[in-house]
PDB file of C-alpha atoms in Angstrom:
ATOM      1  CA  MET A   1      13.428  27.513  20.248  1.00  0.00           C
ATOM      2  CA  LYS A   2      16.680  26.865  20.155  1.00  0.00           C
ATOM      3  CA  ILE A   3      19.449  30.114  20.066  1.00  0.00           C
ATOM      4  CA  ILE A   4      22.627  29.310  17.810  1.00  0.00           C
ATOM      5  CA  PRO A   5      24.843  32.207  18.532  1.00  0.00           C
ATOM      6  CA  ASN A   6      26.601  33.578  15.380  1.00  0.00           C
ATOM      7  CA  GLN A   7      23.886  31.448  12.913  1.00  0.00           C
ATOM      8  CA  TRP A   8      23.536  35.144  11.256  1.00  0.00           C
ATOM      9  CA  VAL A   9      26.699  36.285  10.342  1.00  0.00           C
ATOM     10  CA  ALA A  10      27.383  35.852   6.897  1.00  0.00           C
ATOM     11  CA  ARG A  11      30.203  33.543   5.903  1.00  0.00           C
ATOM     12  CA  ILE A  12      31.537  34.393   2.833  1.00  0.00           C
ATOM     13  CA  GLY A  13      33.165  30.528   0.735  1.00  0.00           C
ATOM     14  CA  ALA A  14      36.439  30.630  -1.637  1.00  0.00           C
ATOM     15  CA  GLY A  15      34.499  28.933  -5.550  1.00  0.00           C
ATOM     16  CA  THR A  16      36.539  28.035  -8.662  1.00  0.00           C
ATOM     17  CA  ILE A  17      36.094  29.571 -11.541  1.00  0.00           C
ATOM     18  CA  ASP A  18      36.388  27.893 -15.646  1.00  0.00           C
ATOM     19  CA  ARG A  19      40.116  27.814 -15.751  1.00  0.00           C
ATOM     20  CA  ASP A  20      42.867  25.472 -15.181  1.00  0.00           C
ATOM     21  CA  PHE A  21      45.959  24.296 -15.694  1.00  0.00           C
ATOM     22  CA  PRO A  22      46.695  20.882 -16.533  1.00  0.00           C
ATOM     23  CA  VAL A  23      49.896  18.938 -15.337  1.00  0.00           C
ATOM     24  CA  ASP A  24      49.251  15.420 -16.059  1.00  0.00           C
ATOM     25  CA  VAL A  25      51.606  12.049 -14.161  1.00  0.00           C
ATOM     26  CA  LYS A  26      52.120   8.966 -16.938  1.00  0.00           C
ATOM     27  CA  LEU A  27      52.397   6.581 -14.716  1.00  0.00           C
ATOM     28  CA  GLY A  28      54.653   3.370 -16.296  1.00  0.00           C
ATOM     29  CA  ASN A  29      51.438   1.332 -16.656  1.00  0.00           C
ATOM     30  CA  GLY A  30      49.752   3.590 -18.568  1.00  0.00           C
ATOM     31  CA  LYS A  31      47.416   5.256 -16.318  1.00  0.00           C
ATOM     32  CA  VAL A  32      47.547   8.522 -16.999  1.00  0.00           C
ATOM     33  CA  VAL A  33      45.976  10.144 -13.370  1.00  0.00           C
ATOM     34  CA  PRO A  34      44.684  14.150 -13.283  1.00  0.00           C
ATOM     35  CA  GLY A  35      46.856  16.936 -11.139  1.00  0.00           C
ATOM     36  CA  VAL A  36      47.812  21.154 -12.213  1.00  0.00           C
ATOM     37  CA  SER A  37      50.708  23.054 -12.174  1.00  0.00           C
ATOM     38  CA  VAL A  38      51.775  26.274 -12.916  1.00  0.00           C
ATOM     39  CA  TYR A  39      55.269  24.959 -13.150  1.00  0.00           C
ATOM     40  CA  ASN A  40      56.968  27.423 -16.211  1.00  0.00           C
ATOM     41  CA  GLU A  41      60.305  25.860 -16.066  1.00  0.00           C
ATOM     42  CA  LEU A  42      62.099  23.341 -18.663  1.00  0.00           C
ATOM     43  CA  GLY A  43      60.692  19.921 -17.604  1.00  0.00           C
ATOM     44  CA  LEU A  44      60.594  16.641 -18.283  1.00  0.00           C
ATOM     45  CA  SER A  45      62.084  15.691 -21.233  1.00  0.00           C
ATOM     46  CA  PRO A  46      59.551  14.523 -23.519  1.00  0.00           C
ATOM     47  CA  GLY A  47      58.956  11.184 -23.933  1.00  0.00           C
ATOM     48  CA  ARG A  48      61.215   9.678 -21.396  1.00  0.00           C
ATOM     49  CA  ILE A  49      60.141   7.760 -17.665  1.00  0.00           C
ATOM     50  CA  TYR A  50      61.767   7.837 -15.476  1.00  0.00           C
ATOM     51  CA  PRO A  51      61.811   5.882 -11.790  1.00  0.00           C
ATOM     52  CA  LEU A  52      58.995   7.578  -9.563  1.00  0.00           C
ATOM     53  CA  VAL A  53      59.186   6.420  -5.464  1.00  0.00           C
ATOM     54  CA  TYR A  54      57.494   6.944  -2.319  1.00  0.00           C
ATOM     55  CA  ALA A  55      59.805   9.124   0.466  1.00  0.00           C
ATOM     56  CA  GLY A  56      57.572   7.394   2.753  1.00  0.00           C
ATOM     57  CA  THR A  57      59.685   4.328   2.132  1.00  0.00           C
ATOM     58  CA  GLY A  58      62.610   6.384   1.367  1.00  0.00           C
ATOM     59  CA  GLY A  59      64.600   4.823   5.445  1.00  0.00           C
ATOM     60  CA  GLY A  60      64.463   7.829   7.453  1.00  0.00           C
ATOM     61  CA  ASP A  61      61.195   7.162  10.632  1.00  0.00           C
ATOM     62  CA  GLY A  62      59.044   7.800   7.925  1.00  0.00           C
ATOM     63  CA  TYR A  63      56.405   9.835   8.805  1.00  0.00           C
ATOM     64  CA  SER A  64      59.231  13.082   8.123  1.00  0.00           C
ATOM     65  CA  SER A  65      60.476  11.436   4.780  1.00  0.00           C
ATOM     66  CA  SER A  66      56.621  10.667   3.929  1.00  0.00           C
ATOM     67  CA  LEU A  67      55.901  14.868   4.281  1.00  0.00           C
ATOM     68  CA  CYS A  68      59.502  15.233   2.716  1.00  0.00           C
ATOM     69  CA  LEU A  69      60.493  17.284   5.093  1.00  0.00           C
ATOM     70  CA  GLU A  70      64.107  19.469   5.428  1.00  0.00           C
ATOM     71  CA  GLY A  71      66.720  16.608   5.814  1.00  0.00           C
ATOM     72  CA  SER A  72      64.575  13.856   5.930  1.00  0.00           C
ATOM     73  CA  LEU A  73      65.234  11.915   2.355  1.00  0.00           C
ATOM     74  CA  ASP A  74      68.025  10.261   1.390  1.00  0.00           C
ATOM     75  CA  PRO A  75      70.469  11.335  -1.465  1.00  0.00           C
ATOM     76  CA  ASP A  76      70.535   8.066  -2.596  1.00  0.00           C
ATOM     77  CA  PHE A  77      67.180   7.456  -2.833  1.00  0.00           C
ATOM     78  CA  VAL A  78      65.625   9.729  -4.300  1.00  0.00           C
ATOM     79  CA  ARG A  79      68.366  10.636  -6.458  1.00  0.00           C
ATOM     80  CA  GLY A  80      67.595  11.823 -10.678  1.00  0.00           C
ATOM     81  CA  LYS A  81      64.155  10.217  -9.754  1.00  0.00           C
ATOM     82  CA  ILE A  82      60.810  11.586  -9.551  1.00  0.00           C
ATOM     83  CA  VAL A  83      59.158  11.610  -5.649  1.00  0.00           C
ATOM     84  CA  LEU A  84      56.290  11.212  -4.540  1.00  0.00           C
ATOM     85  CA  CYS A  85      55.014  13.082  -1.577  1.00  0.00           C
ATOM     86  CA  ASP A  86      52.002  13.825   1.075  1.00  0.00           C
ATOM     87  CA  ARG A  87      50.707  17.693   2.550  1.00  0.00           C
ATOM     88  CA  GLY A  88      51.146  18.466   5.474  1.00  0.00           C
ATOM     89  CA  ILE A  89      53.699  20.256   7.936  1.00  0.00           C
ATOM     90  CA  ASN A  90      55.281  22.375   6.278  1.00  0.00           C
ATOM     91  CA  SER A  91      54.167  23.912   2.607  1.00  0.00           C
ATOM     92  CA  ARG A  92      53.403  22.438  -0.744  1.00  0.00           C
ATOM     93  CA  ALA A  93      56.341  24.108  -2.448  1.00  0.00           C
ATOM     94  CA  ALA A  94      58.963  23.909   0.282  1.00  0.00           C
ATOM     95  CA  LYS A  95      58.387  19.690  -0.333  1.00  0.00           C
ATOM     96  CA  GLY A  96      60.474  20.691  -3.868  1.00  0.00           C
ATOM     97  CA  GLU A  97      62.755  22.234  -3.026  1.00  0.00           C
ATOM     98  CA  VAL A  98      63.228  18.892  -0.238  1.00  0.00           C
ATOM     99  CA  VAL A  99      63.240  16.667  -3.260  1.00  0.00           C
ATOM    100  CA  LYS A 100      65.721  19.128  -5.214  1.00  0.00           C
ATOM    101  CA  ARG A 101      68.521  19.083  -3.006  1.00  0.00           C
ATOM    102  CA  ALA A 102      68.390  15.718  -2.406  1.00  0.00           C
ATOM    103  CA  GLY A 103      68.484  15.065  -6.252  1.00  0.00           C
ATOM    104  CA  GLY A 104      64.708  14.595  -7.489  1.00  0.00           C
ATOM    105  CA  ILE A 105      64.799  15.581 -10.662  1.00  0.00           C
ATOM    106  CA  GLY A 106      59.997  15.703  -9.931  1.00  0.00           C
ATOM    107  CA  MET A 107      57.692  15.473  -7.170  1.00  0.00           C
ATOM    108  CA  ILE A 108      54.173  14.920  -7.320  1.00  0.00           C
ATOM    109  CA  LEU A 109      52.267  16.596  -4.427  1.00  0.00           C
ATOM    110  CA  VAL A 110      49.364  14.584  -2.505  1.00  0.00           C
ATOM    111  CA  ASN A 111      46.618  15.984  -0.714  1.00  0.00           C
ATOM    112  CA  GLY A 112      45.312  14.167   2.601  1.00  0.00           C
ATOM    113  CA  VAL A 113      42.004  12.886   3.225  1.00  0.00           C
ATOM    114  CA  PHE A 114      40.855  16.194   4.735  1.00  0.00           C
ATOM    115  CA  ASP A 115      42.367  17.564   1.279  1.00  0.00           C
ATOM    116  CA  GLY A 116      40.325  15.175  -0.564  1.00  0.00           C
ATOM    117  CA  GLU A 117      39.989  15.865  -4.266  1.00  0.00           C
ATOM    118  CA  GLY A 118      40.324  19.801  -4.244  1.00  0.00           C
ATOM    119  CA  LEU A 119      43.834  21.032  -6.152  1.00  0.00           C
ATOM    120  CA  VAL A 120      45.879  24.148  -5.992  1.00  0.00           C
ATOM    121  CA  ALA A 121      47.827  24.945  -8.643  1.00  0.00           C
ATOM    122  CA  ASP A 122      51.499  26.412  -6.908  1.00  0.00           C
ATOM    123  CA  CYS A 123      54.021  27.718  -8.463  1.00  0.00           C
ATOM    124  CA  HIS A 124      56.732  24.982  -7.572  1.00  0.00           C
ATOM    125  CA  VAL A 125      61.666  24.850  -8.116  1.00  0.00           C
ATOM    126  CA  LEU A 126      61.611  22.099 -10.393  1.00  0.00           C
ATOM    127  CA  PRO A 127      58.702  19.896 -12.274  1.00  0.00           C
ATOM    128  CA  ALA A 128      55.855  18.764 -10.063  1.00  0.00           C
ATOM    129  CA  THR A 129      52.193  18.153  -9.949  1.00  0.00           C
ATOM    130  CA  ALA A 130      49.794  18.211  -7.594  1.00  0.00           C
ATOM    131  CA  VAL A 131      47.111  15.147  -7.274  1.00  0.00           C
ATOM    132  CA  GLY A 132      44.399  14.452  -4.945  1.00  0.00           C
ATOM    133  CA  ALA A 133      43.866  11.805  -2.268  1.00  0.00           C
ATOM    134  CA  SER A 134      42.249   9.128  -4.498  1.00  0.00           C
ATOM    135  CA  ASN A 135      44.895   9.631  -7.277  1.00  0.00           C
ATOM    136  CA  GLY A 136      47.939   9.357  -4.797  1.00  0.00           C
ATOM    137  CA  ASP A 137      46.223   6.547  -3.127  1.00  0.00           C
ATOM    138  CA  GLU A 138      46.212   4.880  -6.735  1.00  0.00           C
ATOM    139  CA  ILE A 139      50.213   5.875  -7.324  1.00  0.00           C
ATOM    140  CA  ARG A 140      51.226   4.811  -4.163  1.00  0.00           C
ATOM    141  CA  ARG A 141      49.230   1.058  -5.053  1.00  0.00           C
ATOM    142  CA  TYR A 142      50.829   1.135  -8.212  1.00  0.00           C
ATOM    143  CA  ILE A 143      54.626   2.085  -6.719  1.00  0.00           C
ATOM    144  CA  ASP A 144      53.706  -0.960  -4.180  1.00  0.00           C
ATOM    145  CA  SER A 145      53.147  -3.546  -6.577  1.00  0.00           C
ATOM    146  CA  ALA A 146      56.406  -2.336  -9.009  1.00  0.00           C
ATOM    147  CA  SER A 147      58.056  -3.018  -5.795  1.00  0.00           C
ATOM    148  CA  LYS A 148      57.631  -6.555  -6.325  1.00  0.00           C
ATOM    149  CA  SER A 149      57.707  -7.324  -9.459  1.00  0.00           C
ATOM    150  CA  LYS A 150      61.017  -7.199 -12.045  1.00  0.00           C
ATOM    151  CA  SER A 151      59.210  -4.023 -13.632  1.00  0.00           C
ATOM    152  CA  PRO A 152      61.106  -1.001 -10.705  1.00  0.00           C
ATOM    153  CA  ALA A 153      57.752   1.871 -10.276  1.00  0.00           C
ATOM    154  CA  THR A 154      58.147   4.304 -13.645  1.00  0.00           C
ATOM    155  CA  ALA A 155      56.283   7.517 -14.355  1.00  0.00           C
ATOM    156  CA  THR A 156      56.936  10.666 -16.343  1.00  0.00           C
ATOM    157  CA  ILE A 157      54.474  14.572 -15.467  1.00  0.00           C
ATOM    158  CA  VAL A 158      53.697  15.703 -18.426  1.00  0.00           C
ATOM    159  CA  PHE A 159      52.344  19.755 -18.451  1.00  0.00           C
ATOM    160  CA  LYS A 160      48.980  20.779 -20.437  1.00  0.00           C
ATOM    161  CA  GLY A 161      49.585  24.547 -19.970  1.00  0.00           C
ATOM    162  CA  THR A 162      45.932  27.335 -19.682  1.00  0.00           C
ATOM    163  CA  ARG A 163      42.838  25.270 -19.949  1.00  0.00           C
ATOM    164  CA  LEU A 164      39.645  27.127 -19.737  1.00  0.00           C
ATOM    165  CA  GLY A 165      36.361  26.687 -19.912  1.00  0.00           C
ATOM    166  CA  VAL A 166      36.417  24.026 -17.188  1.00  0.00           C
ATOM    167  CA  GLY A 167      32.962  23.025 -15.551  1.00  0.00           C
ATOM    168  CA  PRO A 168      31.099  22.903 -13.700  1.00  0.00           C
ATOM    169  CA  THR A 169      31.963  25.824 -11.923  1.00  0.00           C
ATOM    170  CA  PRO A 170      31.360  27.002  -9.654  1.00  0.00           C
ATOM    171  CA  VAL A 171      32.002  25.010  -7.453  1.00  0.00           C
ATOM    172  CA  VAL A 172      32.850  25.915  -3.196  1.00  0.00           C
ATOM    173  CA  ALA A 173      36.808  25.042  -3.030  1.00  0.00           C
ATOM    174  CA  SER A 174      37.794  22.002  -0.697  1.00  0.00           C
ATOM    175  CA  PHE A 175      39.039  24.308   2.192  1.00  0.00           C
ATOM    176  CA  SER A 176      35.880  26.411   2.319  1.00  0.00           C
ATOM    177  CA  ALA A 177      34.310  24.731   4.612  1.00  0.00           C
ATOM    178  CA  ARG A 178      31.499  23.461   2.568  1.00  0.00           C
ATOM    179  CA  GLY A 179      28.455  22.818   4.174  1.00  0.00           C
ATOM    180  CA  PRO A 180      26.349  21.992   7.006  1.00  0.00           C
ATOM    181  CA  ASN A 181      28.210  22.110  10.118  1.00  0.00           C
ATOM    182  CA  PRO A 182      28.221  19.430  11.830  1.00  0.00           C
ATOM    183  CA  GLU A 183      27.117  20.486  14.476  1.00  0.00           C
ATOM    184  CA  THR A 184      24.253  22.143  13.783  1.00  0.00           C
ATOM    185  CA  GLN A 185      23.105  20.258  10.997  1.00  0.00           C
ATOM    186  CA  GLU A 186      20.222  22.557   9.896  1.00  0.00           C
ATOM    187  CA  ILE A 187      22.719  25.539   8.988  1.00  0.00           C
ATOM    188  CA  LEU A 188      24.905  25.876   5.865  1.00  0.00           C
ATOM    189  CA  LYS A 189      27.354  27.441   5.490  1.00  0.00           C
ATOM    190  CA  PRO A 190      29.125  29.109   3.571  1.00  0.00           C
ATOM    191  CA  ASP A 191      26.571  31.398   2.666  1.00  0.00           C
ATOM    192  CA  VAL A 192      27.480  32.946  -0.628  1.00  0.00           C
ATOM    193  CA  ILE A 193      31.356  32.489  -2.597  1.00  0.00           C
ATOM    194  CA  ALA A 194      33.161  33.876  -4.963  1.00  0.00           C
ATOM    195  CA  PRO A 195      35.974  33.460  -6.395  1.00  0.00           C
ATOM    196  CA  GLY A 196      38.456  32.735  -4.552  1.00  0.00           C
ATOM    197  CA  LEU A 197      40.701  29.515  -6.240  1.00  0.00           C
ATOM    198  CA  ASN A 198      43.690  29.884  -8.337  1.00  0.00           C
ATOM    199  CA  ILE A 199      43.875  33.899  -8.553  1.00  0.00           C
ATOM    200  CA  LEU A 200      45.762  36.049 -10.503  1.00  0.00           C
ATOM    201  CA  ALA A 201      47.605  38.727  -8.855  1.00  0.00           C
ATOM    202  CA  ALA A 202      49.736  41.111  -8.401  1.00  0.00           C
ATOM    203  CA  TRP A 203      53.226  40.276  -7.076  1.00  0.00           C
ATOM    204  CA  PRO A 204      55.963  42.023  -5.625  1.00  0.00           C
ATOM    205  CA  ASP A 205      58.846  41.489  -7.785  1.00  0.00           C
ATOM    206  CA  LYS A 206      61.013  41.196  -5.047  1.00  0.00           C
ATOM    207  CA  VAL A 207      59.470  38.608  -4.000  1.00  0.00           C
ATOM    208  CA  GLY A 208      59.629  34.945  -5.326  1.00  0.00           C
ATOM    209  CA  PRO A 209      55.675  32.960  -6.471  1.00  0.00           C
ATOM    210  CA  SER A 210      57.294  30.053  -4.558  1.00  0.00           C
ATOM    211  CA  GLY A 211      58.293  31.740  -0.923  1.00  0.00           C
ATOM    212  CA  VAL A 212      61.003  29.639  -0.814  1.00  0.00           C
ATOM    213  CA  ALA A 213      64.164  31.556  -0.219  1.00  0.00           C
ATOM    214  CA  SER A 214      66.213  30.063  -2.838  1.00  0.00           C
ATOM    215  CA  TYR A 215      64.710  31.183  -5.274  1.00  0.00           C
ATOM    216  CA  LYS A 216      65.613  33.771  -7.284  1.00  0.00           C
ATOM    217  CA  ARG A 217      62.785  34.182 -10.349  1.00  0.00           C
ATOM    218  CA  ARG A 218      60.568  36.963 -10.079  1.00  0.00           C
ATOM    219  CA  THR A 219      57.510  37.606 -11.816  1.00  0.00           C
ATOM    220  CA  GLU A 220      54.378  39.752 -10.822  1.00  0.00           C
ATOM    221  CA  PHE A 221      51.745  38.058 -10.960  1.00  0.00           C
ATOM    222  CA  LYS A 222      50.617  34.339  -8.901  1.00  0.00           C
ATOM    223  CA  PHE A 223      48.112  32.058  -9.042  1.00  0.00           C
ATOM    224  CA  PHE A 224      46.450  32.764  -5.148  1.00  0.00           C
ATOM    225  CA  GLN A 225      43.518  31.994  -2.788  1.00  0.00           C
ATOM    226  CA  ALA A 226      41.788  35.211  -2.664  1.00  0.00           C
ATOM    227  CA  LEU A 227      40.417  34.196   1.176  1.00  0.00           C
ATOM    228  CA  GLN A 228      44.430  33.653   1.640  1.00  0.00           C
ATOM    229  CA  TRP A 229      45.463  36.991   0.481  1.00  0.00           C
ATOM    230  CA  LEU A 230      42.230  39.014   2.743  1.00  0.00           C
ATOM    231  CA  ALA A 231      43.591  37.444   5.276  1.00  0.00           C
ATOM    232  CA  LEU A 232      47.113  39.143   5.366  1.00  0.00           C
ATOM    233  CA  MET A 233      45.425  42.304   4.716  1.00  0.00           C
ATOM    234  CA  PHE A 234      42.521  41.742   7.179  1.00  0.00           C
ATOM    235  CA  LEU A 235      44.293  39.823  10.390  1.00  0.00           C
ATOM    236  CA  ASP A 236      40.518  40.562  12.859  1.00  0.00           C
ATOM    237  CA  TRP A 237      39.259  38.438   9.628  1.00  0.00           C
ATOM    238  CA  GLN A 238      38.181  34.581   9.623  1.00  0.00           C
ATOM    239  CA  LEU A 239      38.112  32.093   7.778  1.00  0.00           C
ATOM    240  CA  CYS A 240      35.910  30.470   6.497  1.00  0.00           C
TER     241      CYS A 240
END
């Protein structure tokens, strides 16, 4: 009999709920790309479209600028534009701060391959939305195609409020280790899931909801990922 360590340890995963915060990207070619965000301040001017660029093509070493890392963006390249940034290294909200400091007026945050299509609704410091990996690829292709034509890439970000009754739910969150285990195919994890994605939770009013120090807005509530919250409370727990 094959003995597998910890096979009887219960793993609890995070699941989605039937509430969403849609924020679409409307491209200059008419394509609408769905995304999510909980940015709740002045948005972009309704009906107006803005220049759209991919941060990774704006000079520098390419890699750092694609991730919108601190000091990586050329203000002459991003000023007055919506900027496409890849996830990774720095926090999602921090990328928006980098874009804002460089003069950008909006951000599209794109999942990487390993993030897949799972989206987290973040509190951003400028008009921004998060899109899945495949939709991010589509936007990059549009930017690349437009750059070779006489019509530069354009877009706008459309905030659509809160949507209830979203389905199907629950679905295992992309960050919550969907089974099976690649080394032990016969064991599926997690064993059970509970609401754990975009959960409205109490938040200390002396700390900004975005986690960016320069962002002065204060709230009593924040959308959080429940397992991350538990990890802060129970440091010896393992996230799955």
